XYZ file of C-alpha atoms in Angstrom:
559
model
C -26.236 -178.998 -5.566
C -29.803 -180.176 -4.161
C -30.276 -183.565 -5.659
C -33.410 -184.260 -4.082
C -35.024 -180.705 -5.923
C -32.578 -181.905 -8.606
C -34.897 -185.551 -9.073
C -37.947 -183.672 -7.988
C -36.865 -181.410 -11.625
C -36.401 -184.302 -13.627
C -39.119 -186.259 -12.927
C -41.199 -183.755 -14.074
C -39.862 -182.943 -16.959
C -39.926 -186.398 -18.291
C -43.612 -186.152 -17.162
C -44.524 -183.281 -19.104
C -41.926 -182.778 -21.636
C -41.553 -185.360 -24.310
C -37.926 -186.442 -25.194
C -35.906 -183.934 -26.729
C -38.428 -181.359 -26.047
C -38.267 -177.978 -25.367
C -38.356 -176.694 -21.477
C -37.884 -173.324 -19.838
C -37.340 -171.961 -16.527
C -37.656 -167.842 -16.239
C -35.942 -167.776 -12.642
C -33.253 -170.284 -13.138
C -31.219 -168.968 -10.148
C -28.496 -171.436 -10.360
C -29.290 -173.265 -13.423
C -31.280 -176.600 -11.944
C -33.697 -176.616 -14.389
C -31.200 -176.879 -17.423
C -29.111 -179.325 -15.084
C -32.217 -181.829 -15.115
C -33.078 -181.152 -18.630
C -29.722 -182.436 -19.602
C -30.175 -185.348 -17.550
C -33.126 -186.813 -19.013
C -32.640 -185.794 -22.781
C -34.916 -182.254 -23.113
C -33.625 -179.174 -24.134
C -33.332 -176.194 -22.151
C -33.663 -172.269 -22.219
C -33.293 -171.114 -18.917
C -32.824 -167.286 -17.960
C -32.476 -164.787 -14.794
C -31.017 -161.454 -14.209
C -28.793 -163.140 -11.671
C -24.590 -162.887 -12.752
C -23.695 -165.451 -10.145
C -26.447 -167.400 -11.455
C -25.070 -167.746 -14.665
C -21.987 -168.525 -13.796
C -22.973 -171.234 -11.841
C -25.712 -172.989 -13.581
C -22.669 -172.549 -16.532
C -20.152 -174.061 -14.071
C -22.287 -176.940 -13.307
C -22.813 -177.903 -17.586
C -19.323 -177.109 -18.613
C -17.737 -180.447 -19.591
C -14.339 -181.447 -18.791
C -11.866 -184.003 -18.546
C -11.966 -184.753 -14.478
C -8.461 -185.813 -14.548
C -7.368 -182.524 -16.103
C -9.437 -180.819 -13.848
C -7.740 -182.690 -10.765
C -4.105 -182.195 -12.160
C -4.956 -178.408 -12.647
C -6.076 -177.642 -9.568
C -3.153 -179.239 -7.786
C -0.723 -177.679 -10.068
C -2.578 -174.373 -9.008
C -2.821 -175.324 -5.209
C 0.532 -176.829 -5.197
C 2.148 -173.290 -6.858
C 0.374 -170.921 -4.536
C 1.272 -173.355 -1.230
C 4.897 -172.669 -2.216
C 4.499 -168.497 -2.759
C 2.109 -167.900 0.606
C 1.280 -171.133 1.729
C 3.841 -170.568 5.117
C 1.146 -168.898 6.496
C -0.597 -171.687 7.275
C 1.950 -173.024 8.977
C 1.787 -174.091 12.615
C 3.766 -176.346 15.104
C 1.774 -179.586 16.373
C 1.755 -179.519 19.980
C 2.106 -182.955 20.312
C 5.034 -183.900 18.832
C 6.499 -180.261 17.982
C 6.342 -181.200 14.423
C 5.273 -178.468 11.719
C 2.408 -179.192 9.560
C -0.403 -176.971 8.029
C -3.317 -176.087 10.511
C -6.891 -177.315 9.311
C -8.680 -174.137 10.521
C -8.337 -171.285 13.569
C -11.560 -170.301 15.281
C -11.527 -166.674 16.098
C -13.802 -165.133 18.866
C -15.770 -161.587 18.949
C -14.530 -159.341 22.236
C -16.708 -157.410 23.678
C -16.468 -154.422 26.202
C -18.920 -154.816 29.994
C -21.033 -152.852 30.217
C -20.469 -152.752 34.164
C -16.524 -152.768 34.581
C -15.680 -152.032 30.610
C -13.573 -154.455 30.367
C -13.161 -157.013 27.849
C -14.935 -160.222 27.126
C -13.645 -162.836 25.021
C -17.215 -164.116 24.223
C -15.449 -167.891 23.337
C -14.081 -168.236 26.729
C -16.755 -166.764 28.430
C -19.436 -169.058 26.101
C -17.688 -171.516 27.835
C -17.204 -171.255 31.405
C -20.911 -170.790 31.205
C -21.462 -174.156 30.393
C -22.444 -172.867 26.727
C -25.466 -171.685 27.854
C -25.261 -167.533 26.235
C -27.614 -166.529 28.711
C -25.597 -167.314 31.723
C -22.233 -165.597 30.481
C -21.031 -163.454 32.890
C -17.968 -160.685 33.035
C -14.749 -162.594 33.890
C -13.872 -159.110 35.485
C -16.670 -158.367 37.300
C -19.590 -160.888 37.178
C -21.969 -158.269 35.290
C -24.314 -160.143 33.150
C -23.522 -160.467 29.689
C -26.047 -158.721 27.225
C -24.879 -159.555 23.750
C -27.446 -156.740 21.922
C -26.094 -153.809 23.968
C -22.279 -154.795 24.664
C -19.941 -153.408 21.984
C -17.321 -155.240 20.331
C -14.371 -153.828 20.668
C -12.218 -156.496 18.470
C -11.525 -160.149 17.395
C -8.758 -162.294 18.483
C -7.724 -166.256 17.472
C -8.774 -168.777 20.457
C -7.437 -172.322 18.888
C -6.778 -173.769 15.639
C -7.122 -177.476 14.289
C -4.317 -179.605 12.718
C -4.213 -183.497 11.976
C -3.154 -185.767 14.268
C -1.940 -189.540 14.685
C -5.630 -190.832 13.973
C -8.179 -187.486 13.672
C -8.227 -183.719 14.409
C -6.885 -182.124 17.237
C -7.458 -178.819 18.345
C -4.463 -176.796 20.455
C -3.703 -173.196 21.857
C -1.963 -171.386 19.644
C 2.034 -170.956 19.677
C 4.408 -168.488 18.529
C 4.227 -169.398 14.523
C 0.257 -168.860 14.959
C 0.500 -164.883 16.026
C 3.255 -164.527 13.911
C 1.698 -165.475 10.772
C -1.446 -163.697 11.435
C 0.532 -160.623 12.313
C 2.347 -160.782 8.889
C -0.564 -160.909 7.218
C -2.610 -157.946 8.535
C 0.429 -156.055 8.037
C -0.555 -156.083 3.960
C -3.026 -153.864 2.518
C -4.526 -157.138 0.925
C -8.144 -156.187 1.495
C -7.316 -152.898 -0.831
C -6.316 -155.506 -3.457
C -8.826 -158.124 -3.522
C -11.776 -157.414 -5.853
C -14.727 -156.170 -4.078
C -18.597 -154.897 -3.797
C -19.489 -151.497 -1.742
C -23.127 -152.982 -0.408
C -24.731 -149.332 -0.554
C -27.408 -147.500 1.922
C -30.143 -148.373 -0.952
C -29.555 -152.182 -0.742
C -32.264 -153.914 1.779
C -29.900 -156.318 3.245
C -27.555 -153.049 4.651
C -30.313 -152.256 6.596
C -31.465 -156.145 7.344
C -27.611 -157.259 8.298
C -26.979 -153.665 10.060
C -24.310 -153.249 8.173
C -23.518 -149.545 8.879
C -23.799 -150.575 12.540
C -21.126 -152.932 12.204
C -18.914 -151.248 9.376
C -19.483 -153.682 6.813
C -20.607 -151.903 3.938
C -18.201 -153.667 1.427
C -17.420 -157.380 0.847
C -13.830 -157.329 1.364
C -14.200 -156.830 4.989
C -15.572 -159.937 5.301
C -12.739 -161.958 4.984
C -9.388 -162.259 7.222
C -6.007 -160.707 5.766
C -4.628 -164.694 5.725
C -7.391 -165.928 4.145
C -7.827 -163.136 1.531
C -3.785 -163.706 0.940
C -4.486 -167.082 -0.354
C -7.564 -166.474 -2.353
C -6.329 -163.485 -4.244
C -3.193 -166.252 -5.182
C -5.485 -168.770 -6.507
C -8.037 -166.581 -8.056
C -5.095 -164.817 -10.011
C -3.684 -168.026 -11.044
C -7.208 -169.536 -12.182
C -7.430 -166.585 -14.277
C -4.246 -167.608 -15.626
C -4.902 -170.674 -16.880
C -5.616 -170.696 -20.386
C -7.814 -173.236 -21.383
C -11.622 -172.098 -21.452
C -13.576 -174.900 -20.043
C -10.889 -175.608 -17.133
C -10.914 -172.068 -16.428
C -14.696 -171.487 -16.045
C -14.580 -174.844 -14.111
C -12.007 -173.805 -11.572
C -13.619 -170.451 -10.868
C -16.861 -172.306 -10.607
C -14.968 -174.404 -8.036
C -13.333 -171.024 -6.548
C -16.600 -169.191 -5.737
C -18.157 -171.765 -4.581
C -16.058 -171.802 -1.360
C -16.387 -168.102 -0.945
C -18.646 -167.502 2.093
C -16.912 -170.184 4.038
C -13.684 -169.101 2.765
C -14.855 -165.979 4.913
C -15.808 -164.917 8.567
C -19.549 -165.712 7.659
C -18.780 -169.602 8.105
C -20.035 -169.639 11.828
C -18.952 -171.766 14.795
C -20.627 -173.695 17.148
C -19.950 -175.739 20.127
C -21.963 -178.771 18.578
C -21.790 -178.561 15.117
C -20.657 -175.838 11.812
C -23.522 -173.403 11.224
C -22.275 -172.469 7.788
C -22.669 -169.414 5.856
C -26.873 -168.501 5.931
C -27.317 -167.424 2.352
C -30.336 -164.927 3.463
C -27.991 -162.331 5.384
C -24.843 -160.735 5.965
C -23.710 -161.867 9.331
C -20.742 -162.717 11.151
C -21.289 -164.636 14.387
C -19.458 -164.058 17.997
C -17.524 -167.425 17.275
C -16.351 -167.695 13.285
C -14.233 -170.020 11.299
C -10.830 -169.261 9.381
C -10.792 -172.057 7.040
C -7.509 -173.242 5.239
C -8.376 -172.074 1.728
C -6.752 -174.732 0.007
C -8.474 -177.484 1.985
C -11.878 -176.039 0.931
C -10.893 -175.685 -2.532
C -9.542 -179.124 -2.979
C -12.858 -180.760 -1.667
C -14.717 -178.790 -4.059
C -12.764 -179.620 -7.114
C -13.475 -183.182 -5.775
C -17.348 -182.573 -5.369
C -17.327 -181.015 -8.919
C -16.269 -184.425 -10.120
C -18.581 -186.285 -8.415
C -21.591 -183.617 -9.586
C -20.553 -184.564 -13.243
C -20.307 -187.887 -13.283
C -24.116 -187.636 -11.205
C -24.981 -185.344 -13.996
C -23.516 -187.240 -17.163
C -23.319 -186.338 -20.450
C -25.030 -189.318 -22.341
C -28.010 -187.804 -23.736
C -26.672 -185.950 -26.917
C -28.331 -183.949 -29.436
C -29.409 -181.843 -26.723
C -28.810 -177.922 -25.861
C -29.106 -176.116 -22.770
C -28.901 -172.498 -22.542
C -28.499 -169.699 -19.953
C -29.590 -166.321 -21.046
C -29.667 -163.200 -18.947
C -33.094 -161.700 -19.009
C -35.849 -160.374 -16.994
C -38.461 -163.128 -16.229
C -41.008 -160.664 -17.647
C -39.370 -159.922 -20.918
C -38.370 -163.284 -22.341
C -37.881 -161.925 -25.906
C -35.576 -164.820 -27.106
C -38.511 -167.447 -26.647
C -41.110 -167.959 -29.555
C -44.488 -167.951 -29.018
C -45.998 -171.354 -28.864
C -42.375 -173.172 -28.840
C -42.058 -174.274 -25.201
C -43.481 -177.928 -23.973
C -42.987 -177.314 -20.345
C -42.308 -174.683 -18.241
C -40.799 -175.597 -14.174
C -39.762 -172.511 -12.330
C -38.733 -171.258 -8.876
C -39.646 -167.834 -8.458
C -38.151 -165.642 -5.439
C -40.512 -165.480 -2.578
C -42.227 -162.138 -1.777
C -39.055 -160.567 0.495
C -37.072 -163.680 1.620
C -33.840 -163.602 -0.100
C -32.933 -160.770 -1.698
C -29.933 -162.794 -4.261
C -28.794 -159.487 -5.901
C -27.802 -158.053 -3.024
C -25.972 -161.263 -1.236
C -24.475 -162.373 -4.876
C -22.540 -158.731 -4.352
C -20.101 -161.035 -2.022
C -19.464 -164.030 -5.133
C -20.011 -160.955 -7.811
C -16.919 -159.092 -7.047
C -14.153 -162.200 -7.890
C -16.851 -162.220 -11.253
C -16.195 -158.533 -12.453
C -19.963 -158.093 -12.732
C -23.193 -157.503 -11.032
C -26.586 -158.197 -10.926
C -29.278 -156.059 -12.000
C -31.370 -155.795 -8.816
C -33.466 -152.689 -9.898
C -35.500 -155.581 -12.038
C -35.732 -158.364 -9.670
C -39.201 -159.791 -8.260
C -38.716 -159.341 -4.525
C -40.524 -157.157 -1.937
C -38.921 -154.516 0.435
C -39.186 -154.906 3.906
C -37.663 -151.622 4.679
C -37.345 -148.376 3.454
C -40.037 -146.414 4.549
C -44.295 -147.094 3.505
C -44.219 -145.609 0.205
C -41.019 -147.525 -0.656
C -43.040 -150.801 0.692
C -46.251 -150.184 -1.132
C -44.341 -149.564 -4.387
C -42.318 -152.680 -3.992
C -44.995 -154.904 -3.799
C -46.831 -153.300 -6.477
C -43.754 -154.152 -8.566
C -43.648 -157.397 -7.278
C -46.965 -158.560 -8.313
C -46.571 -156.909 -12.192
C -42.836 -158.727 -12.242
C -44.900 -161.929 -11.129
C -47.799 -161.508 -13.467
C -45.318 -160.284 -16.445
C -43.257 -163.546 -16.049
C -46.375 -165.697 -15.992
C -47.568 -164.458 -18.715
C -44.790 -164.943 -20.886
C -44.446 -168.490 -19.928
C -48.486 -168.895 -20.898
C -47.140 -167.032 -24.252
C -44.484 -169.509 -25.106
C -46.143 -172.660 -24.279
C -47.231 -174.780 -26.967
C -51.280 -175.256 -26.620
C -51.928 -177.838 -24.025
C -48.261 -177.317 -22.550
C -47.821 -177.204 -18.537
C -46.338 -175.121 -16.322
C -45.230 -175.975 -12.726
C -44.371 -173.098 -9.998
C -42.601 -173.569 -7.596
C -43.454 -171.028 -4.086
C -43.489 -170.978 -0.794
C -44.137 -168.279 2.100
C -45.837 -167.908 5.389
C -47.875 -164.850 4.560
C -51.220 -165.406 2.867
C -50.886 -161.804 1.180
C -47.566 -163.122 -0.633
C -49.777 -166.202 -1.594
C -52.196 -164.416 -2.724
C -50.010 -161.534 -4.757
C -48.743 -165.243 -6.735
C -52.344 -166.579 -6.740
C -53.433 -163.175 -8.468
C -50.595 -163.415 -11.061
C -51.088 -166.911 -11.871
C -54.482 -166.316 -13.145
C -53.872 -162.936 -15.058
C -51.382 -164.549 -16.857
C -54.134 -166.773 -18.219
C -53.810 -169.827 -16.226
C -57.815 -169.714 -15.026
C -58.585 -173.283 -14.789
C -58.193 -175.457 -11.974
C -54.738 -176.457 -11.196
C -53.731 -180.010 -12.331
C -51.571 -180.262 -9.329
C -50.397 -178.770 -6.340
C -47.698 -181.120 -3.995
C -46.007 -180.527 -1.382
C -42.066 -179.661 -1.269
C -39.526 -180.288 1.141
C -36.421 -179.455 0.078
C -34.359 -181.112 2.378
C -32.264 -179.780 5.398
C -33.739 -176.630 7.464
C -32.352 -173.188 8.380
C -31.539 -171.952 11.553
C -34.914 -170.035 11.420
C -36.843 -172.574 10.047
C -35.886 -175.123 13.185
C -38.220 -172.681 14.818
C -40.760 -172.316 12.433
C -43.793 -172.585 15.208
C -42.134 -169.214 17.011
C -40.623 -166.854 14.504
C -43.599 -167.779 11.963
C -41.491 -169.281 9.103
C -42.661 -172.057 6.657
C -40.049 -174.419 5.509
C -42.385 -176.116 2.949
C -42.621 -174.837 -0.348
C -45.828 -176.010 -2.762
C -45.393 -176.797 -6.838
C -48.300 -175.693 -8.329
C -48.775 -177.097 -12.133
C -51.441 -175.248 -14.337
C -52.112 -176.175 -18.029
C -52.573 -173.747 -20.978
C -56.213 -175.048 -22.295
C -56.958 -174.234 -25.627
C -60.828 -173.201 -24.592
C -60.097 -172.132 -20.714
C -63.325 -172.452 -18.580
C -62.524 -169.775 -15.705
C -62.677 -170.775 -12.206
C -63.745 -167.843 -10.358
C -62.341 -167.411 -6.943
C -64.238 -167.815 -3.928
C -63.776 -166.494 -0.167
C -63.868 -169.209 2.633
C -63.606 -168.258 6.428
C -59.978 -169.092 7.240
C -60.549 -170.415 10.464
C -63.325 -173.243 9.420
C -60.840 -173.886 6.607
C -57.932 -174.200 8.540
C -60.295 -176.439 11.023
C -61.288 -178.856 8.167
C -57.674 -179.406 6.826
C -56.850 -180.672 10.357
C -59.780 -182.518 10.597
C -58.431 -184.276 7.624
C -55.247 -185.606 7.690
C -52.917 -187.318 10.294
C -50.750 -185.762 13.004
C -47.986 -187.353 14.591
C -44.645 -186.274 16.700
C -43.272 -185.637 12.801
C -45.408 -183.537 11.638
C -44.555 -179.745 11.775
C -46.849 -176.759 11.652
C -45.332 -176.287 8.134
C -46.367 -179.492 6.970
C -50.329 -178.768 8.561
C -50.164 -175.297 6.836
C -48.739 -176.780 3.320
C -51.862 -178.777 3.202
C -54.420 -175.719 4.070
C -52.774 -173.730 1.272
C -53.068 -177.345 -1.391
C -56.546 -177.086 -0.208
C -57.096 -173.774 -1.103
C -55.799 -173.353 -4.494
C -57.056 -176.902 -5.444
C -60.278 -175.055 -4.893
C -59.836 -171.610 -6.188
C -59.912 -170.335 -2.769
C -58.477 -166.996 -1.958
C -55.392 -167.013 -0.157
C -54.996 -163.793 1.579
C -56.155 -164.244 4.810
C -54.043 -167.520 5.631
C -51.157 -167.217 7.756
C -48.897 -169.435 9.094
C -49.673 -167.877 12.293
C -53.121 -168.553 12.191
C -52.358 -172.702 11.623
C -50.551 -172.498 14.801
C -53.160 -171.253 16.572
C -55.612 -173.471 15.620
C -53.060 -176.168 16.623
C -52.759 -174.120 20.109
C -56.523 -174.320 20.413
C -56.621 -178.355 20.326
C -53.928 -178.632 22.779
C -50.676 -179.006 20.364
C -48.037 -176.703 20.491
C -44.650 -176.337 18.564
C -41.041 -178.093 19.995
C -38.514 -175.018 19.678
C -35.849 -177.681 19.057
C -37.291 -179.400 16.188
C -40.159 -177.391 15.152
C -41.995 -180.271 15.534
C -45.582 -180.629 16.442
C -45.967 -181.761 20.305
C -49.213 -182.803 21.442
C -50.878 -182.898 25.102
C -51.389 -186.659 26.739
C -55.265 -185.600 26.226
C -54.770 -184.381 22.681
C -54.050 -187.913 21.128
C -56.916 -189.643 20.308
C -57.208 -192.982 22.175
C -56.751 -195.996 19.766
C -60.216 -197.525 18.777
């Protein structure tokens, strides 16, 4: 849960809704919007075509007792630790003592392409100092090229258990092979509910998934791992109060992706599960299940009691619906509208909710979602983004149709294409919003992606921009004008501060406020074209921190 977007939320509704009013959000995703609402006393009708969505934004507002929900879930944990729990299991090399292991890192091995012979890519990784473009063949000294060396398999490399004082990691022993080798003897992965991620679906061709024979969502996960999720999703199903139920399968999908071989390794810190693709790295985590579980039943708590239940008299709702057919709203019955609507082709969440979606027993609708193809052939693209912009426009306009007169609505967008901007820009002010914007601030979310820590080199903004528009009751229509991006681009610099902290981002966040704070057309302004201007006064872009770094001569001399 993103409590900084999460205070960002409520402060604007208690802005712009008055208490106990009515707010809406058309591409709730996981629910935020009603989360907020609930939090400062408005009510809330929030909707999306998204399954996992739902479920989550449901999981988040479904009250219960927190010591029930703590007994439950060790009652669960503690039942399925006694039927398959063993395999887990390990002996502590420093004291010979058998305890549960923490987590087993597992390693890609490839085949040389000069001697073909194998490379474990963890060992190799390092005795090259960690450095992956120095990795060598043990066999034969051939450079290592990770793009054109096949992987020929996966094997364990160590595992983590608790020791006297912290974590220690250790080779693994006999109990370690033995375990895993039990469990890949089951057909597990033919038991656990799953998601085919078909030919049509733009992340199988963005993750390569034919490539790497990953076309369903079972695959993802190790035979030990999916051993002890199938237990505890089987016995959450079991348990037979409602709210507890939908709590602990709230808590049990939430864990999913690093419950899998998505949950990446690295020398310096976790890398997670990215959220944007389908990938499984060289070096990947086995979590223990029931550790991950536990800590989420434990941040559950602590997201309810941040949350709170005080304000009564209030509703929230999640519907299912398409953001451009909102027929359960009434016209003129909404005070505020705050949404976050998917940007241009950045995430497509249909097709990664397949992996949460299968443990749900129910899909998302992706043939109506507001995204843009990236692949697929021309005509495919063109007819994407034609939908795009009439999903866009369609759900704008229903959220000028349910406003009450003089109600606002703030959207929430970000992207470092000017032609996305401008496709949102477009839609905006079909919909009916014409007059100038009240608004438009700058978002930061909070922590970057692995892309977006080089945003100045692979041309990816990590700054999103709310834009809040009014419905007037007599709308004076701001036409749009054309400005020469360069000179406006050039006066946006000329008027704010750069420092070390600033990131091209941040300078191109402030040339798009600009621009739509002055009906300005958007099309032409890349992100691209920000760092080049940047380029051209001597600054240039850190690839460790994406931060702006300037030339001794750059910075002005202090007056």
């Amino acid at each position: 849960m993103s409590y900084l977007f999460q205070i960002i939320n409520s402060n604007a509704i208690e802005e712009y809704a008055p208490e106990k009013g009515n707010v809406l959000d058309m591409f709730a995703g996981s629910g935020m919007t009603a989360i907020a609402s609930r939090m400062c006393g408005r009510n809330a009708c929030v909707s999306d075509i998204s399954i996992l969505g739902k479920h989550i934004g449901q999981g988040y507002l479904t009250k219960v007792n927190p010591s029930e929900l703590q007994e439950t879930a060790n009652a669960i944990i503690n039942a399925s630790r006694r039927e398959v729990g063993d395999l887990y299991q390990t002996i502590r090399e420093s004291d010979n003592k058998a305890v549960e292991l923490i987590r087993t890192i597992w390693s890609f091995v490839y085949r040389c392409n000069g001697c073909e012979g194998d490379i474990n890519y963890y060992e190799s990784f390092k005795s090259a100092g960690w450095k992956s473009s120095e990795i060598k063949c043990p066999h034969c000294q051939h450079s290592f090229e990770k793009k054109t060396s096949a992987v020929i398999g996966e094997v364990p490399v160590f595992t983590a258990v608790k020791g006297e004082k912290k974590q220690v990691e250790q080779p693994l022993n006999k109990l370690d092979y033995e375990n895993i080798s039990q469990a890949e003897a089951t057909d597990i992965l033919d038991q656990i509910p799953n998601n085919e991620i078909t030919s049509d679906r733009e992340m199988y061709r963005r993750s390569a998934l034919e490539k790497w024979g990953l076309t369903e969502t079972k695959l993802f996960f190790s035979h030990r791992n999916a051993i002890i999720l199938f237990d505890l999703w089987n016995r959450i199903n079991a348990e037979q109060d409602d709210f507890l139920r939908k709590k602990l399968l709230f808590c049990f999908t939430a864990i999913l992706p690093r419950a899998s071989k998505r949950y990446q390794w690295s020398y310096k810190a976790p890398l997670n599960a990215a959220n944007q693709n389908y990938y499984i790295a060289p070096v990947f985590y086995e979590w223990n299940i029931y550790d991950l579980f536990q800590r989420k039943v434990t941040a559950c708590i602590k997201s309810d009691n941040f949350i709170g239940y005080q304000h009564k008299g209030t509703t929230q709702e999640y519907v299912i619906a398409s953001a451009h057919e909102l027929r359960h709203v009434s016209d003129n019955s909404i005070d505020y509208v705050f949404t976050d609507p998917p940007f241009g082709s950045n995430i497509f969440y249909a097709d990664m909710n397949l992996f949460q979606e299968a443990w749900l027993n129910n899909t998302t609708n992706n043939k109506v979602e507001a995204v843009m193809r990236t692949t697929g052939g021309k005509e495919l693209k063109a007819t994407s983004a034609v939908r795009y912009k009439e999903l866009l426009t369609g759900a704008f306009s229903e959220a000028y149709r349910v406003l009450k007169p003089g109600g606002v609505c703030s959207i929430v967008f970000g992207n470092s294409k000017g032609n996305i901007w401008s496709i949102a820009q477009q839609a905006i002010r079909n919909a009916g919003f014409i007059g100038k914007p009240l608004q438009v601030s700058i978002l930061d979310k909070g922590q970057r992606s692995v892309k977006g820590l080089n945003s100045g080199h692979e041309k990816v903004a990590t700054l999103d921009l709310i834009v809040t528009v009014k419905k007037e009751t007599i709308n004076k229509n701001q036409e749009l004008y054309f400005a020469e991006t360069k000179s406006m681009i050039n006066e946006t610099l000329d008027s704010i501060t750069l420092n070390e902290k600033t990131t091209a981002s941040h300078v191109y966040a402030e040339v798009l406020r600009s621009a739509i704070a002055n009906n300005t057309c958007m099309a032409d302004i890349d992100l691209h074209d920000v760092i080049e201007s940047l380029s051209e006064r001597g600054i240039s872009i850190s690839r460790e921190t994406g931060n702006l770094c300037f030339k001794k001569t750059s910075i002005p001399e202090p007056a």
